[in-house]
Coordinates of C-alpha atoms in Angstrom, one line a residue:
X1 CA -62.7 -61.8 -36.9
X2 CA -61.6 -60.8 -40.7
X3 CA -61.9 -57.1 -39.6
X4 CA -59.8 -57.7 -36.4
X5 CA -57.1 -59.3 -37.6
X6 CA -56.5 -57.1 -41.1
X7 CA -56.1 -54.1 -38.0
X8 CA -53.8 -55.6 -35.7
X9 CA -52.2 -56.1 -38.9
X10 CA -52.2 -52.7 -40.3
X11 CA -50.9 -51.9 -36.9
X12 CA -48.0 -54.1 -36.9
X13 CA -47.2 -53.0 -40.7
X14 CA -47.4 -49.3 -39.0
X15 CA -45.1 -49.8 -36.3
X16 CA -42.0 -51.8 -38.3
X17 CA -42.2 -49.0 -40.9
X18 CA -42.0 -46.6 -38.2
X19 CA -39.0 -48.3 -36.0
X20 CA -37.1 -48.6 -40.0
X21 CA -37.4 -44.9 -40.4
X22 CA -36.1 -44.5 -36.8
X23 CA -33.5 -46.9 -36.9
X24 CA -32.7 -45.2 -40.4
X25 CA -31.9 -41.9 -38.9
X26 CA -30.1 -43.6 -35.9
X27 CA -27.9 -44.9 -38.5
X28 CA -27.4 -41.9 -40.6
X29 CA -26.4 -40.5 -37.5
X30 CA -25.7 -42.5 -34.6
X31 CA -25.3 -40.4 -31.0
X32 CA -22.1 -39.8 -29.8
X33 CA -22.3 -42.4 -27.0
X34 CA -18.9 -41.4 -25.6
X35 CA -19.4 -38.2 -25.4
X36 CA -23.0 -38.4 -23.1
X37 CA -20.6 -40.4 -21.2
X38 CA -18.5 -38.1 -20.4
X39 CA -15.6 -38.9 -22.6
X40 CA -13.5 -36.0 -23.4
X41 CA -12.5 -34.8 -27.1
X42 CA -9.2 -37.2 -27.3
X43 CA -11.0 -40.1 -27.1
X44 CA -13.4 -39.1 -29.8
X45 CA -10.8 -38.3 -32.4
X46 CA -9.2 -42.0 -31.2
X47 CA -12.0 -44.0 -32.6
X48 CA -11.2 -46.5 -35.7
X49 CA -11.1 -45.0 -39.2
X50 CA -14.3 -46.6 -40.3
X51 CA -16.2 -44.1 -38.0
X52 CA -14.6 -41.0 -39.2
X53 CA -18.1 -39.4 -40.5
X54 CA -19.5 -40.3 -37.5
X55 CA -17.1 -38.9 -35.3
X56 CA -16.8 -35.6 -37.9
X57 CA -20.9 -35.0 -37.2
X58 CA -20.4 -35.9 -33.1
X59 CA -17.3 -33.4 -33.2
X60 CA -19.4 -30.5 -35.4
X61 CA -22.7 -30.5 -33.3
X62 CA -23.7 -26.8 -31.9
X63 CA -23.7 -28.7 -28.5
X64 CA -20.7 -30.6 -29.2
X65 CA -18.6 -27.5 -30.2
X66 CA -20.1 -25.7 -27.0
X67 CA -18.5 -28.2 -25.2
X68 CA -15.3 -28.3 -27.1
X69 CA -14.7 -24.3 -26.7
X70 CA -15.6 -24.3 -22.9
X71 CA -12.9 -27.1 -22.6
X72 CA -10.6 -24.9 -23.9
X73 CA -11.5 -21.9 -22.8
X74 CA -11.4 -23.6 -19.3
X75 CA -7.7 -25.1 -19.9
X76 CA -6.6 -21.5 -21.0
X77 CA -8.2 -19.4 -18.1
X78 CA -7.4 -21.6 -14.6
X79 CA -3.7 -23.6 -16.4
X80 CA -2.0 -20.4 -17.2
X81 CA -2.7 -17.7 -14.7
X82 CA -2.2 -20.3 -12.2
X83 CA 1.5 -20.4 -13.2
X84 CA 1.8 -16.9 -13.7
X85 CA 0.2 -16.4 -10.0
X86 CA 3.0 -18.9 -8.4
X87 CA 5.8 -16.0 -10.3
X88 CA 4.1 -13.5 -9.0
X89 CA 3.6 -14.7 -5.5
X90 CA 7.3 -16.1 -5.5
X91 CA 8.5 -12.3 -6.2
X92 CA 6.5 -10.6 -3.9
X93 CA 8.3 -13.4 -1.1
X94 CA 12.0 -12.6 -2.5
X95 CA 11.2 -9.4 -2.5
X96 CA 9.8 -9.0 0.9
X97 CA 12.5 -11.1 2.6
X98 CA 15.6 -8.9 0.9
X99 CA 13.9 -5.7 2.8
X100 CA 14.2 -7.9 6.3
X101 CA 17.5 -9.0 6.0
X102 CA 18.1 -4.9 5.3
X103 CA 17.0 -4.9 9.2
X104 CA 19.6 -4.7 11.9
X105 CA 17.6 -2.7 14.9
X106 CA 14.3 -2.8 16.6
X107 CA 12.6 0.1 17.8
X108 CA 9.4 0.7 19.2
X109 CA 6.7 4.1 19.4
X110 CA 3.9 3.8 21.7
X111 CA 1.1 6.3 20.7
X112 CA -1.8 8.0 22.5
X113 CA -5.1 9.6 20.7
X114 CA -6.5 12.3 23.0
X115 CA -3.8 11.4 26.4
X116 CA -5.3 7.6 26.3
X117 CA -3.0 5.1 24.9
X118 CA -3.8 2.8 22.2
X119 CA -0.5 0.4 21.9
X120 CA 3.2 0.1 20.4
X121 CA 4.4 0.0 17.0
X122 CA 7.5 -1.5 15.9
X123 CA 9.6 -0.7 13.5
X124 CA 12.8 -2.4 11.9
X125 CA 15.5 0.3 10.7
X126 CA 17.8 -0.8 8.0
X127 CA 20.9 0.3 10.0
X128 CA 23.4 0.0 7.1
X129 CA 21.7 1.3 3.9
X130 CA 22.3 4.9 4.7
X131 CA 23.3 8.1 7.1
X132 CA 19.5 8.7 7.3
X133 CA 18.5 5.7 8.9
X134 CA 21.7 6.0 11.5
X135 CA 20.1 9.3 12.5
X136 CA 16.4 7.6 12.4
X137 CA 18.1 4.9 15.3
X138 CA 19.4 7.5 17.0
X139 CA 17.2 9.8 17.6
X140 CA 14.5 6.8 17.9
X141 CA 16.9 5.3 21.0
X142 CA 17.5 9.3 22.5
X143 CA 20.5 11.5 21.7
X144 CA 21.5 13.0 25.5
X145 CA 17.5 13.2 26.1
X146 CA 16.5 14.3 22.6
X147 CA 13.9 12.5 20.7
X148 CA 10.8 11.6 19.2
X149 CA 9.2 11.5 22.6
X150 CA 6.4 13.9 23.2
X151 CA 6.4 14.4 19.2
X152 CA 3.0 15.3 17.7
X153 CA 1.4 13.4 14.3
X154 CA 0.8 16.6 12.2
X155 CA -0.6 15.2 9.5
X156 CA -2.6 12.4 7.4
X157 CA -2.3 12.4 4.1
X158 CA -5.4 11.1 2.3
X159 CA -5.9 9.7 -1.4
X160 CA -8.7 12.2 -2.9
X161 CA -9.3 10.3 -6.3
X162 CA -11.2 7.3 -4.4
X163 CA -14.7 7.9 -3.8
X164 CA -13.7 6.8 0.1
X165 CA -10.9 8.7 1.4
X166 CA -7.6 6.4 2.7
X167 CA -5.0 7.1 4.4
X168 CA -1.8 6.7 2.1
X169 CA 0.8 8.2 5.2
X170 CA 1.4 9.9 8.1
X171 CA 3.6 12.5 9.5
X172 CA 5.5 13.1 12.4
X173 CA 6.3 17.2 14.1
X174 CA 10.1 17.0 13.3
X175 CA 13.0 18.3 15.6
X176 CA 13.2 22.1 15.7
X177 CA 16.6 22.1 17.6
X178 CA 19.4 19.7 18.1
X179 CA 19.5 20.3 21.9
X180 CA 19.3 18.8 24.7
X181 CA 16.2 19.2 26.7
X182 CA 16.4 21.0 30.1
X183 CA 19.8 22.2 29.5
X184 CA 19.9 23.5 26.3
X185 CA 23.2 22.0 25.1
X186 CA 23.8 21.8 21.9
X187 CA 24.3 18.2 20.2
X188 CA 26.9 18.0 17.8
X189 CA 26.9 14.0 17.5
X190 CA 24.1 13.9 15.3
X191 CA 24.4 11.1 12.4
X192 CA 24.8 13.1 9.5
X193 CA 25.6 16.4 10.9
X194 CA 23.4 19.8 11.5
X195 CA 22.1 20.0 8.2
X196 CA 20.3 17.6 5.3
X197 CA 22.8 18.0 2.9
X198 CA 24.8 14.1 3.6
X199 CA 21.1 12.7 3.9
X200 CA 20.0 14.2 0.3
X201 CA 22.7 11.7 -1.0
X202 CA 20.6 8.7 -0.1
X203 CA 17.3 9.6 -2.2
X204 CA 16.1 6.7 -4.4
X205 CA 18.0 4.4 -2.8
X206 CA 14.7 2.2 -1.7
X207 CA 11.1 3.0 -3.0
X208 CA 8.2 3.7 -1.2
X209 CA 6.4 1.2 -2.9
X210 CA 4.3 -0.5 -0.9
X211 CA 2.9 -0.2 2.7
X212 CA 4.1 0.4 6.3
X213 CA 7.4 1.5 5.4
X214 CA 8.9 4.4 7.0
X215 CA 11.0 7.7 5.6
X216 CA 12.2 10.5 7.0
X217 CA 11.8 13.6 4.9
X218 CA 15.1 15.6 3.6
X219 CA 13.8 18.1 1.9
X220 CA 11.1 19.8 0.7
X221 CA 9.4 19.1 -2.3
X222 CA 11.1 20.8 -5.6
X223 CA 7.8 20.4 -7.8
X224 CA 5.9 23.2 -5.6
X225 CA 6.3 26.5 -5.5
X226 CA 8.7 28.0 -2.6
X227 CA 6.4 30.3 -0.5
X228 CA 6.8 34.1 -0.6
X229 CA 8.8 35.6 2.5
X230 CA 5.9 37.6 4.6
X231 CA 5.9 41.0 5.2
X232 CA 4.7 43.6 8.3
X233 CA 4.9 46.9 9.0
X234 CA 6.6 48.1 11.9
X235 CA 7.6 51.4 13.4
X236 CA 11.1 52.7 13.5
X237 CA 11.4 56.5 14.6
X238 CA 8.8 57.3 14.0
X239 CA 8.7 55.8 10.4
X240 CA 6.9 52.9 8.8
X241 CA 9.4 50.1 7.9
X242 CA 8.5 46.9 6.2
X243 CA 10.0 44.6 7.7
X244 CA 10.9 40.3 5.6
X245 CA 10.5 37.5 8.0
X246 CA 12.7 34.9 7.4
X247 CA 11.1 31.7 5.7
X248 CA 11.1 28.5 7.0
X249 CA 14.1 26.4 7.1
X250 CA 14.8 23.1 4.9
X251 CA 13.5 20.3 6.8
X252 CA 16.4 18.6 9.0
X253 CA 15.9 15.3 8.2
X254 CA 13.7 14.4 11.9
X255 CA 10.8 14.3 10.6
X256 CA 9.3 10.6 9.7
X257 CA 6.3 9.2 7.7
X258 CA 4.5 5.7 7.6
X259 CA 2.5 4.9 4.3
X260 CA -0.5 3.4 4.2
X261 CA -0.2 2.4 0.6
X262 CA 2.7 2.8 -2.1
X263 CA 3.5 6.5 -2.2
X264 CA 5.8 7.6 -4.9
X265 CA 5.2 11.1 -4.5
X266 CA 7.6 10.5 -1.2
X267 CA 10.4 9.6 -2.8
X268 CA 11.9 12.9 -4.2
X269 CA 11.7 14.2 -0.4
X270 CA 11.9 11.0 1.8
X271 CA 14.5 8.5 2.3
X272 CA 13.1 5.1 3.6
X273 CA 14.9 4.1 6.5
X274 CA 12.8 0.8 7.8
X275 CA 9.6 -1.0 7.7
X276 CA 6.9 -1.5 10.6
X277 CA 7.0 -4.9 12.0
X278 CA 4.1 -4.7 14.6
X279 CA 1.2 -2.6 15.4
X280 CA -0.7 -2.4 12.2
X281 CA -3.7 -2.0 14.6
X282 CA -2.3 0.7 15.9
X283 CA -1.5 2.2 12.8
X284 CA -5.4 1.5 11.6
X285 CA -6.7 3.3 14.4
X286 CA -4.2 6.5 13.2
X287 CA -5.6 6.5 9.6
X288 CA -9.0 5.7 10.1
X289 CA -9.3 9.6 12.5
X290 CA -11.0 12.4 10.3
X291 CA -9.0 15.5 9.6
X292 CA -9.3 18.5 8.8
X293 CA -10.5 19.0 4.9
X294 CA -8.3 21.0 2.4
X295 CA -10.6 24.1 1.0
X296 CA -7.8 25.5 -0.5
X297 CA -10.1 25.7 -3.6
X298 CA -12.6 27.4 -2.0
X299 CA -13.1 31.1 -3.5
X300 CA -13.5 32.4 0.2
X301 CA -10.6 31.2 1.4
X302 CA -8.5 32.3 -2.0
X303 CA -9.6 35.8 -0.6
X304 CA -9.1 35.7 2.8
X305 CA -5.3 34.6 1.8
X306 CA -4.9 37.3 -0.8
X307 CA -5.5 39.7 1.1
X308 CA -3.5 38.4 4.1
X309 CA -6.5 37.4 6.1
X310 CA -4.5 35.4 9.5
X311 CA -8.0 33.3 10.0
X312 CA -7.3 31.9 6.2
X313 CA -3.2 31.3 7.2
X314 CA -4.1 29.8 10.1
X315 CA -6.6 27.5 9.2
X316 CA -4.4 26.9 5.7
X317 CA -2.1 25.4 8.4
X318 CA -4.3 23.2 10.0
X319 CA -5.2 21.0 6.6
X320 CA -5.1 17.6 6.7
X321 CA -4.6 17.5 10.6
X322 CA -6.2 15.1 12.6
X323 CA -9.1 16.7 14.8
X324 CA -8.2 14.4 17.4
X325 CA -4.8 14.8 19.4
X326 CA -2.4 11.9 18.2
X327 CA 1.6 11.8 20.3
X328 CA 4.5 9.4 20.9
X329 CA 4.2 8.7 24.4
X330 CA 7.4 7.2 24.4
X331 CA 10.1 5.6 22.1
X332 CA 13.3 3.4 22.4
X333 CA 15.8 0.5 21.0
X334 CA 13.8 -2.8 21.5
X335 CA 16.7 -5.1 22.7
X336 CA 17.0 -8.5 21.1
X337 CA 19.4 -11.5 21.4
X338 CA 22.3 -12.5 18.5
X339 CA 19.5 -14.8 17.1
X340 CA 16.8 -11.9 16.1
X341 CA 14.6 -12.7 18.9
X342 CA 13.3 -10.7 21.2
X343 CA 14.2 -10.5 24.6
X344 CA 11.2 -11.6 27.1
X345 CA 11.5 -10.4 30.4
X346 CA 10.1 -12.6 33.7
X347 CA 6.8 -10.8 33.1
X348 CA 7.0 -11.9 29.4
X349 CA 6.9 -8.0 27.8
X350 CA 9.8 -7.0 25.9
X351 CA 13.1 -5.5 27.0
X352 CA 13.6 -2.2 26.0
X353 CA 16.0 1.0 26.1
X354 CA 14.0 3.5 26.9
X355 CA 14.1 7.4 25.5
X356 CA 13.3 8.5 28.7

């Protein structure tokens, strides 16, 4: 019985030594209660006076100041941007309403891959901003028969630095003459005149800088070089002549573009003359066709044109052409009410002035 109770009293001696040294450390440094709470940091440096070291140890702890800087870091990362984001977001939306309110017409293409047709695009011109966009309406809504019906896509221009190839515009086959068809009369009440030299006045005006706008080109571009006039031989009694054939002409300001993605390189030969409004579908179907790759860099072909191979000029002609067969079925004014809305007709489509 002795040797019983001197070890339940060892034992007892063992344990209140042990809870001392425990409740010593607890009071050397008491845990931060609030904080396992989920207090945050302002209530902590709130606590009386009297607890200052304790709130100076809570405050300094690795995982306390883990805390602290992910608390701050998270204020700086999600409070700022989000204002900065509401700016930016607020200028894109003034931005993008000041180019509508440039609208004053509707017209429409309707395009066809290969003879089938895939749909309509719309497309509002800004009527007032300039000659070119006048002559854009007109010869969009037909000119005594002449217009963009029948026109060809010639060309997609592609973005080579991506690692995918996209689209950044297309091209429309421009005007040759300003006649009308069938009869060969000439057209003299063109917007702007014969000749691009009113439209080259209205460069810069608006930027391509951003996508689905559309430009119509006024000249070509003055950063490459002008080709060389070609040459043949021909026979004149009985003596060999060689004989200059003209170059091209500067372009006439018929020709339009729709960008895929902000283009600068169109502004020193395009002038943008409206935005699309409808048919981006259309328009994805356009830019998603393959074409025909550039090898201009290819030795063989820098042969073949040296020596004035025609298979090199031909195909030299063909780059960046769609392999598939993309026209404008048809084009017109899309007629609208004093409101901005369209007109629906009993069968609920559109009414429309045709081209045709």
């Amino acid at each position: 019985s002795s040797s019983s109770s001197s070890s339940s009293s060892s034992s007892s001696s063992n344990s209140v030594s042990s809870g001392a040294a425990f409740m010593t450390r607890r009071e050397r440094r008491p845990p931060p209660r609030n904080i396992k709470n989920g207090c945050t940091i302002e209530s902590i440096l709130s606590r009386d006076e009297d607890d200052e070291e304790t709130t100076t140890t809570a405050f300094n702890h690795p995982r306390r100041r883990r805390r602290r800087d992910l608390m701050m870091l998270t204020s700086s990362v999600f409070v700022f941007p989000t204002n900065a984001f509401n700016a930016w977001a607020a200028a894109l939306d003034d931005d993008e309403t000041k180019h509508q309110k440039l609208i004053t017409n509707q017209v429409f293409f309707e395009f066809a891959i290969d003879g089938t047709k895939i749909g309509r695009v719309v497309v509002g011109v800004y009527g007032n901003e300039s000659i070119t966009a006048r002559r854009f309406l007109a010869l969009s809504k037909g000119i005594q028969g002449l217009s963009y019906r029948r026109k060809p896509i010639i060309g997609i221009e592609e973005n080579e630095d991506e690692t995918v190839e996209t689209p950044l515009w297309i091209t429309s086959s421009a005007i040759a003459k300003f006649e009308a068809p069938g009869t060969g009369e000439a057209i003299n009440t063109v917007p702007g005149g014969l000749t691009n030299e009113e439209l080259l006045m209205d460069l810069g005006k608006i930027k391509h800088d951003r996508a689905n706008l559309v430009s119509v080109q006024v000249r070509d571009d003055p950063r490459m070089p002008k080709p060389e006039p070609k040459s043949k031989l021909v026979s004149n009694r009985g003596k060999f002549e060689r004989v200059y054939e003209p170059l091209p002409p500067e372009p006439n300001g018929t020709s339009f573009s729709i960008t895929y993605a902000p283009s600068e390189d169109l502004d020193v030969t395009n002038v943008v003359v409206g935005e699309v409004i409808s048919g981006f579908d259309v328009l994805a179907q356009i830019g998603s066709l393959p074409t025909v790759p550039d090898n201009s860099d290819s030795p063989f072909f820098q042969v073949a044109k040296s020596i004035g191979d025609k298979r090199a000029l031909v195909s030299e002609k063909s780059f960046g052409k769609p392999f598939a067969k993309v026209t404008l079925l048809n084009c017109g004014e899309v007629a609208s009410t004093k409101s901005g809305e369209e007109v629906k007709s009993e069968d609920g489509a559109g009414e429309e002035q045709s081209s045709q």
